[in-house]
Amino acid sequence: MSTGDGLLARLAPTEPIGIERWIALCAASARHGNGIMEVTQRGSLQVRGLSEETAGAFAQALTDLGLAAELRPSILTSPLLGLSTHERTDARGFAAALRARFALHDVARSLSPKVSVLIDGGGALHSDALSADVRVRVGDGDRMHLALGGDTASATGLGWVEPAHAVEAVVKTLAGLAELGPVARGRDLARHAAFGSLRASLADLLLEGPPPEPRQAADPVGTHALKDGQVARGVSLAFGYGDSTTLARLAQAAARCGAASIQPSPGRAILAVGLTASATDEFADAAAAAGFIVNPEDVRRQVIACAGAPACGSATLETRRLAALVARTAGSFLDGSVSIHLSGCKKGCAHPGPAALTLVGADGLVVRGRAGDNPHGRISAENFISGMQKLGASRRSTAVREHSADTIARIGAKGMIEAMGGEAARD
Ligand code: SF4
């Protein structure tokens, strides 16, 4: 897709990428693009700065590395699928069987190109927060739970299936979706009269049972035990991006500590997979020295920024430069209760959800809302930062310490903008 700094390529690797292949991918990113690589909140890998002249060569490099795009519909998998000690069943065989079925039959014909099937192996690094059209989650036994549309909280459950019937159940579900037309998504089918027919067509396969329990939020940043006795260590990319040289060096450090592969993960993170347990701290130290986030409490995780100017042609804000400044200077306000979103325009690519404060474009400020909402007022980048510093300092100096989120709720949007030195919009 076209962006301010050229073409952008997005990959969604479904398994860890061997260290040598990862390093070659980083080199290809620098050779054919501008060397900026991103990991998105959904765990996709993005390579920026390609051009019409270099995109073909980059695609060929991906093919040579075995990383070319999959068949449609796309299959997403939870990180460390089949590897995590928390997974009793290895769902990689199911993923492979599904791919083989998609290759045999043109399942994607008549489906929206956006349709995805998510396979969640039931490990600690689950995918409850990711939305997908068809969700398959391995339960505590072997059985798999099927649901349609949305994330785990909003999806519509279909029921449980035995592993031997799971491929057939997914294919029938996709066929039901295809009948609604080429733009239909999982959530549309869940609300459509055809949902009843789908359930009827799956009656022989579905088993009764309560849906799986919701789980605590998954955090990739930290250490994750693997079935083979090794570990995976997750680190996050500050503001979701890094340069290819640094990312290649990270892989080299991982290899020195025993890792065999690298896996991008939801949460703008990267997992070094297969580290020897005794070398985990050494790897984390190397990652921290290279600027990666190794501590789950790092304040940079509270600041979300899209590519912004100059990388994106739609941007009127240097989001990433500002994000680094916010994290460095407004730490007293970033107490873990708030998230700050810096969006180069109203599209809000980096964070579709609400944030405590969203600076949109040159000077729009949305309080407790989304980038696409009408701004509650205007504020300069300088006042935005100094305002947070001021509020953070006053919070620290009062006897009863109030969380920043509570301060925002108490004084409201207009009060916040005025307290930060901005200009509130007229009612
Ligand atoms: S939110 Fe706007 S400025 Fe930021 S990356 Fe998306 S389109 Fe570009």
Coordinates of C-alpha atoms and ligand atoms in Angstrom, one line a residue:
M1 CA 0.0 0.0 0.0
S2 CA 1.1 3.5 -0.7
T3 CA 2.3 5.8 2.1
G4 CA 4.2 9.0 2.5
D5 CA 7.6 7.3 2.4
G6 CA 6.8 5.0 -0.4
L7 CA 5.1 1.6 -0.6
L8 CA 4.5 -0.5 2.6
A9 CA 4.5 -4.3 2.7
R10 CA 2.7 -6.1 5.5
L11 CA 3.4 -9.7 6.5
A12 CA 1.7 -11.8 9.1
P13 CA 4.1 -14.7 9.9
T14 CA 2.3 -17.6 11.5
E15 CA 5.4 -19.3 13.0
P16 CA 8.8 -18.2 14.3
I17 CA 11.3 -17.1 11.6
G18 CA 14.7 -18.7 11.8
I19 CA 17.5 -16.3 12.9
E20 CA 19.3 -16.4 9.5
R21 CA 16.1 -15.8 7.6
W22 CA 15.2 -13.0 10.0
I23 CA 18.5 -11.3 9.4
A24 CA 18.1 -11.8 5.6
L25 CA 14.6 -10.2 5.9
C26 CA 16.1 -7.2 7.7
A27 CA 18.8 -6.9 5.0
A28 CA 16.1 -7.1 2.3
S29 CA 14.1 -4.4 4.1
A30 CA 17.2 -2.1 4.0
R31 CA 18.1 -3.0 0.4
H32 CA 14.7 -2.5 -1.1
G33 CA 13.0 -0.2 1.3
N34 CA 14.1 2.5 3.7
G35 CA 15.1 0.1 6.5
I36 CA 12.2 1.0 8.8
M37 CA 10.4 -2.0 10.1
E38 CA 7.3 -2.0 12.3
V39 CA 5.4 -4.6 14.4
T40 CA 1.7 -3.6 14.7
Q41 CA -0.6 -4.1 17.6
R42 CA -2.0 -7.2 15.8
G43 CA 1.5 -8.6 15.5
S44 CA 2.0 -8.0 11.7
L45 CA 5.3 -7.0 10.4
Q46 CA 5.5 -4.0 8.1
V47 CA 8.4 -3.0 5.9
R48 CA 8.4 0.7 4.8
G49 CA 9.9 2.8 2.0
L50 CA 9.6 0.3 -0.9
S51 CA 9.1 1.8 -4.3
E52 CA 7.5 0.7 -7.6
E53 CA 11.0 -0.2 -8.8
T54 CA 12.0 -2.3 -5.7
A55 CA 8.7 -3.9 -4.6
G56 CA 9.0 -6.7 -7.0
A57 CA 12.6 -7.5 -5.9
F58 CA 11.4 -7.4 -2.3
A59 CA 8.6 -9.8 -3.0
Q60 CA 11.0 -12.2 -4.7
A61 CA 13.3 -11.9 -1.6
L62 CA 10.3 -12.9 0.6
T63 CA 9.5 -15.9 -1.7
D64 CA 13.1 -17.0 -1.6
L65 CA 13.0 -16.8 2.2
G66 CA 9.7 -18.8 2.3
L67 CA 7.9 -15.8 3.7
A68 CA 5.6 -15.0 0.8
A69 CA 1.9 -14.3 1.4
E70 CA -0.3 -17.2 2.3
L71 CA -3.4 -18.4 0.6
R72 CA -6.6 -16.6 1.3
P73 CA -8.4 -16.4 3.6
S74 CA -5.5 -15.5 5.8
I75 CA -4.8 -17.7 8.8
L76 CA -3.6 -15.9 12.0
T77 CA -2.2 -17.9 14.9
S78 CA -1.5 -17.0 18.5
P79 CA 2.2 -16.6 19.2
L80 CA 4.2 -19.7 20.2
L81 CA 1.5 -21.9 18.8
G82 CA 2.4 -25.5 19.7
L83 CA 5.5 -24.4 21.6
S84 CA 4.2 -23.0 24.8
T85 CA 4.1 -25.2 27.9
H86 CA 0.6 -23.9 28.5
E87 CA -0.7 -25.6 25.4
R88 CA -1.8 -29.2 26.0
T89 CA -2.6 -29.7 22.3
D90 CA -0.3 -28.8 19.4
A91 CA -2.6 -26.9 17.0
R92 CA 0.1 -26.5 14.4
G93 CA -1.2 -29.7 12.7
F94 CA -4.7 -28.2 12.5
A95 CA -3.3 -25.0 11.0
A96 CA -1.4 -27.0 8.4
A97 CA -4.5 -29.1 7.6
L98 CA -6.5 -25.9 7.2
R99 CA -3.9 -24.4 4.8
A100 CA -3.9 -27.6 2.8
R101 CA -7.7 -27.5 2.5
F102 CA -7.6 -23.9 1.4
A103 CA -5.0 -24.8 -1.2
L104 CA -7.1 -27.7 -2.5
H105 CA -10.4 -25.8 -2.8
D106 CA -10.8 -22.2 -3.7
V107 CA -12.4 -21.4 -0.4
A108 CA -11.6 -17.7 -0.8
R109 CA -13.6 -17.2 -3.9
S110 CA -16.6 -15.0 -3.0
L111 CA -15.1 -14.1 0.3
S112 CA -13.9 -10.6 1.2
P113 CA -10.1 -10.4 1.0
K114 CA -10.2 -9.1 4.6
V115 CA -11.6 -12.3 6.0
S116 CA -9.3 -14.1 8.4
V117 CA -9.3 -17.3 10.5
L118 CA -7.7 -17.0 13.9
I119 CA -6.3 -20.1 15.6
D120 CA -5.6 -19.7 19.3
G121 CA -3.6 -22.5 20.8
G122 CA -4.9 -21.8 24.3
G123 CA -1.5 -20.7 25.7
A124 CA -0.7 -17.8 27.9
L125 CA 0.1 -15.6 24.9
H126 CA -3.5 -15.9 23.7
S127 CA -5.3 -13.8 21.1
D128 CA -8.4 -12.8 22.9
A129 CA -7.9 -9.1 22.1
L130 CA -7.5 -9.7 18.3
S131 CA -10.5 -9.6 16.2
A132 CA -11.0 -12.1 13.4
D133 CA -13.9 -13.4 11.2
V134 CA -13.7 -17.0 12.3
R135 CA -12.1 -17.8 15.7
V136 CA -10.9 -21.2 16.7
R137 CA -9.7 -21.7 20.3
V138 CA -8.3 -24.9 21.7
G139 CA -9.9 -25.6 25.0
D140 CA -8.5 -27.4 28.1
G141 CA -9.1 -30.8 26.5
D142 CA -8.6 -31.4 22.8
R143 CA -11.8 -29.8 21.7
M144 CA -11.9 -26.5 19.8
H145 CA -14.3 -23.7 20.2
L146 CA -15.7 -21.9 17.2
A147 CA -16.9 -18.3 17.2
L148 CA -17.8 -15.7 14.6
G149 CA -16.6 -12.1 14.3
G150 CA -14.9 -9.7 16.7
D151 CA -12.5 -10.4 19.6
T152 CA -13.2 -12.9 22.3
A153 CA -15.4 -10.6 24.2
S154 CA -17.6 -9.6 21.3
A155 CA -17.6 -12.7 19.1
T156 CA -20.7 -14.9 18.7
G157 CA -20.1 -18.4 19.8
L158 CA -21.0 -21.3 17.5
G159 CA -20.0 -24.2 19.8
W160 CA -17.3 -26.9 20.3
V161 CA -16.0 -29.4 17.8
E162 CA -13.8 -32.4 18.0
P163 CA -10.3 -31.8 16.5
A164 CA -11.1 -34.3 13.7
H165 CA -14.1 -32.1 12.6
A166 CA -12.5 -28.7 13.0
V167 CA -11.3 -28.2 9.4
E168 CA -14.7 -29.2 8.0
A169 CA -16.5 -26.9 10.5
V170 CA -14.3 -23.9 9.6
V171 CA -14.8 -24.5 5.8
K172 CA -18.6 -24.8 6.3
T173 CA -18.6 -21.6 8.3
L174 CA -16.6 -19.8 5.5
A175 CA -19.0 -21.2 2.9
G176 CA -21.9 -19.7 5.0
L177 CA -20.0 -16.4 5.0
A178 CA -19.4 -16.5 1.2
E179 CA -23.2 -16.8 0.7
L180 CA -23.7 -13.4 2.1
G181 CA -21.6 -11.8 -0.7
P182 CA -18.0 -10.6 -1.3
V183 CA -17.9 -7.9 1.4
A184 CA -19.5 -9.9 4.2
R185 CA -17.5 -10.3 7.4
G186 CA -17.9 -12.7 10.3
R187 CA -19.8 -10.2 12.4
D188 CA -22.3 -9.8 9.6
L189 CA -23.1 -13.5 9.5
A190 CA -23.5 -13.6 13.2
R191 CA -26.3 -11.0 13.0
H192 CA -27.9 -12.3 9.8
A193 CA -30.9 -14.6 9.4
A194 CA -28.5 -17.1 7.7
F195 CA -26.8 -17.7 11.1
G196 CA -29.5 -20.1 11.9
S197 CA -29.0 -22.0 8.7
L198 CA -25.2 -22.1 9.4
R199 CA -25.8 -23.6 12.8
A200 CA -28.2 -26.2 11.3
S201 CA -25.5 -27.1 8.7
L202 CA -23.0 -27.6 11.5
A203 CA -25.4 -29.6 13.7
D204 CA -23.7 -32.9 13.2
L205 CA -20.3 -31.4 14.2
L206 CA -21.1 -29.1 17.0
L207 CA -21.0 -30.2 20.6
E208 CA -22.8 -28.5 23.5
G209 CA -20.9 -26.9 26.3
P210 CA -20.3 -23.5 27.9
P211 CA -18.0 -21.2 26.0
P212 CA -14.4 -21.0 27.2
E213 CA -13.6 -18.6 30.1
P214 CA -12.2 -15.2 29.4
R215 CA -8.5 -14.9 30.3
Q216 CA -6.3 -12.3 31.8
A217 CA -4.7 -9.9 29.3
A218 CA -1.7 -11.5 27.5
D219 CA 1.6 -9.6 27.7
P220 CA 4.3 -10.6 25.4
V221 CA 7.0 -8.6 27.3
G222 CA 8.6 -11.1 29.6
T223 CA 9.7 -14.7 29.7
H224 CA 7.6 -17.6 28.4
A225 CA 8.3 -21.2 29.1
L226 CA 8.5 -23.6 26.1
K227 CA 7.7 -27.3 26.0
D228 CA 11.3 -28.2 25.1
G229 CA 12.7 -26.6 28.3
Q230 CA 13.9 -23.5 26.5
V231 CA 12.2 -20.1 26.8
A232 CA 11.0 -17.3 24.7
R233 CA 11.7 -13.7 25.8
G234 CA 9.4 -11.0 24.5
V235 CA 10.6 -7.4 24.0
S236 CA 8.6 -4.6 22.6
L237 CA 9.5 -2.0 20.0
A238 CA 9.4 1.5 21.3
F239 CA 6.4 3.1 19.5
G240 CA 6.1 0.0 17.3
Y241 CA 9.1 0.5 15.0
G242 CA 12.8 0.0 14.6
D243 CA 15.5 0.1 12.0
S244 CA 16.5 -3.0 10.2
T245 CA 20.1 -2.9 11.4
T246 CA 19.1 -2.8 15.0
L247 CA 16.5 -5.6 14.5
A248 CA 19.1 -7.8 12.8
R249 CA 21.5 -7.1 15.7
L250 CA 18.8 -8.1 18.2
A251 CA 18.5 -11.4 16.4
Q252 CA 22.3 -11.9 16.5
A253 CA 22.2 -11.3 20.3
A254 CA 19.3 -13.8 20.6
A255 CA 21.3 -16.4 18.7
R256 CA 24.3 -15.9 21.0
C257 CA 21.9 -16.6 23.9
G258 CA 20.7 -19.8 22.2
A259 CA 17.6 -18.7 20.3
A260 CA 16.8 -20.4 17.1
S261 CA 14.1 -18.0 15.8
I262 CA 12.3 -14.7 16.1
Q263 CA 8.5 -14.2 16.1
P264 CA 6.7 -10.9 15.8
S265 CA 3.9 -10.8 18.4
P266 CA 0.7 -8.8 19.0
G267 CA 1.4 -5.8 21.3
R268 CA 4.2 -4.4 18.9
A269 CA 6.6 -7.0 20.3
I270 CA 9.1 -9.5 19.2
L271 CA 9.8 -12.9 20.8
A272 CA 13.3 -14.5 20.8
V273 CA 12.3 -18.2 20.7
G274 CA 14.5 -21.0 22.1
L275 CA 16.7 -19.1 24.5
T276 CA 18.5 -21.1 27.1
A277 CA 16.9 -20.2 30.4
S278 CA 20.2 -19.1 31.9
A279 CA 20.9 -16.6 29.1
T280 CA 17.5 -14.9 29.2
D281 CA 18.8 -12.0 31.3
E282 CA 21.8 -11.5 29.0
F283 CA 19.5 -11.3 26.0
A284 CA 17.2 -8.8 27.8
D285 CA 20.2 -6.6 28.7
A286 CA 21.3 -6.6 25.1
A287 CA 17.8 -5.7 23.9
A288 CA 17.5 -2.9 26.5
A289 CA 20.8 -1.5 25.5
A290 CA 19.6 -1.4 21.9
G291 CA 16.5 0.6 22.9
F292 CA 13.9 -2.2 23.1
I293 CA 11.4 -2.3 25.9
V294 CA 12.1 -5.2 28.2
N295 CA 10.1 -4.1 31.3
P296 CA 6.3 -4.4 31.1
E297 CA 6.1 -1.2 33.2
D298 CA 8.1 0.9 30.8
V299 CA 6.4 4.3 30.3
R300 CA 6.9 4.1 26.6
R301 CA 4.2 1.5 26.4
Q302 CA 1.7 4.1 27.5
V303 CA 2.4 6.2 24.4
I304 CA 1.0 5.0 21.1
A305 CA 2.1 6.7 17.9
C306 CA 1.3 6.0 14.2
A307 CA 4.0 6.5 11.6
G308 CA 3.1 10.2 11.3
A309 CA 5.1 12.8 9.4
P310 CA 7.2 12.6 7.4
A311 CA 6.6 8.8 6.8
C312 CA 2.9 9.1 6.1
G313 CA 1.6 11.5 3.4
S314 CA -1.6 12.1 5.4
A315 CA 0.2 13.2 8.6
T316 CA 0.5 16.8 10.0
L317 CA 2.3 15.7 13.2
E318 CA 5.7 14.2 13.7
T319 CA 4.2 11.6 16.0
R320 CA 7.2 9.4 16.7
R321 CA 9.5 12.3 17.5
L322 CA 6.9 13.7 19.8
A323 CA 6.2 10.2 21.3
A324 CA 9.8 9.9 22.4
L325 CA 9.7 13.4 23.9
V326 CA 6.4 12.6 25.8
A327 CA 7.8 9.4 27.2
R328 CA 11.1 11.1 28.2
T329 CA 9.6 14.2 29.8
A330 CA 6.0 13.5 31.0
G331 CA 6.7 10.3 33.1
S332 CA 5.1 11.8 36.2
F333 CA 1.8 11.9 34.4
L334 CA 2.2 8.4 32.8
D335 CA 1.4 6.5 36.0
G336 CA 0.0 3.4 34.3
S337 CA -3.6 4.6 34.4
V338 CA -3.6 6.4 31.1
S339 CA -2.6 5.9 27.5
I340 CA -1.6 8.7 25.2
H341 CA -2.2 8.4 21.5
L342 CA -0.4 10.6 18.9
S343 CA -2.1 10.3 15.6
G344 CA -1.0 12.1 12.4
C345 CA -4.6 12.4 11.2
K346 CA -8.1 11.3 12.1
K347 CA -7.7 7.8 10.7
G348 CA -6.1 6.6 13.9
C349 CA -4.1 3.7 12.3
A350 CA -2.1 2.9 15.4
H351 CA -5.0 2.7 17.8
P352 CA -8.6 2.5 16.8
G353 CA -9.8 2.5 20.4
P354 CA -10.1 5.3 22.9
A355 CA -7.2 6.8 24.8
A356 CA -7.0 9.1 27.7
L357 CA -5.6 11.9 25.6
T358 CA -5.3 11.8 21.8
L359 CA -3.4 14.5 19.9
V360 CA -4.7 14.4 16.4
G361 CA -3.0 16.2 13.4
A362 CA -1.3 19.5 14.1
D363 CA -3.2 20.5 17.2
G364 CA -6.5 18.7 17.8
L365 CA -7.0 17.2 21.3
V366 CA -9.5 14.5 22.1
V367 CA -10.0 13.7 25.7
R368 CA -11.1 10.1 26.5
G369 CA -11.9 9.4 22.9
R370 CA -10.7 8.2 19.6
A371 CA -8.6 9.9 16.9
G372 CA -11.7 10.1 14.6
D373 CA -13.8 11.9 17.3
N374 CA -14.4 15.7 17.1
P375 CA -11.6 17.3 19.0
H376 CA -12.5 18.8 22.3
G377 CA -10.1 21.7 21.6
R378 CA -6.8 22.7 20.3
I379 CA -3.3 22.6 21.8
S380 CA 0.2 23.0 20.7
A381 CA 2.6 20.1 21.0
E382 CA 4.7 22.2 23.5
N383 CA 1.7 22.9 25.7
F384 CA 0.6 19.3 25.4
I385 CA 3.8 18.1 26.9
S386 CA 4.2 20.9 29.5
G387 CA 0.5 20.4 30.5
M388 CA 1.1 16.7 31.3
Q389 CA 4.3 17.7 33.2
K390 CA 2.4 20.2 35.2
L391 CA -0.5 17.9 36.0
G392 CA 2.0 15.1 36.9
A393 CA 3.9 17.4 39.2
S394 CA 0.8 18.6 41.0
R395 CA -0.4 15.0 41.4
R396 CA 2.9 14.1 43.1
S397 CA 2.8 17.1 45.4
T398 CA -0.7 16.5 46.9
A399 CA -1.2 14.4 50.0
V400 CA -3.9 12.2 48.4
R401 CA -2.4 11.0 45.2
E402 CA -4.9 10.7 42.4
H403 CA -4.3 8.6 39.3
S404 CA -4.0 10.6 36.1
A405 CA -7.1 8.8 34.7
D406 CA -9.1 10.0 37.7
T407 CA -7.9 13.5 37.3
I408 CA -9.0 13.5 33.7
A409 CA -12.4 12.1 34.7
R410 CA -12.8 14.6 37.5
I411 CA -12.0 17.8 35.6
G412 CA -13.5 16.7 32.3
A413 CA -12.4 17.5 28.7
K414 CA -12.8 21.3 28.9
G415 CA -11.0 21.5 32.3
M416 CA -8.2 19.3 31.0
I417 CA -7.6 21.4 27.9
E418 CA -7.6 24.6 29.9
A419 CA -5.3 23.1 32.6
M420 CA -2.9 22.1 29.8
G421 CA -2.8 25.6 28.2
G422 CA -5.0 24.7 25.2
E423 CA -8.1 26.3 23.8
A424 CA -11.4 24.4 24.4
A425 CA -13.8 24.1 21.5
R426 CA -17.0 26.1 21.7
D427 CA -20.0 24.0 22.7
Ligands
SF4_1 S1 -3.2 7.8 11.4 FE1 -3.1 9.1 9.5 S2 -1.1 10.0 9.7 FE2 -1.0 8.2 11.0 S3 -0.2 6.6 9.7 FE3 -2.5 6.5 9.7 S4 -3.0 7.7 7.8 FE4 -0.9 8.2 8.4

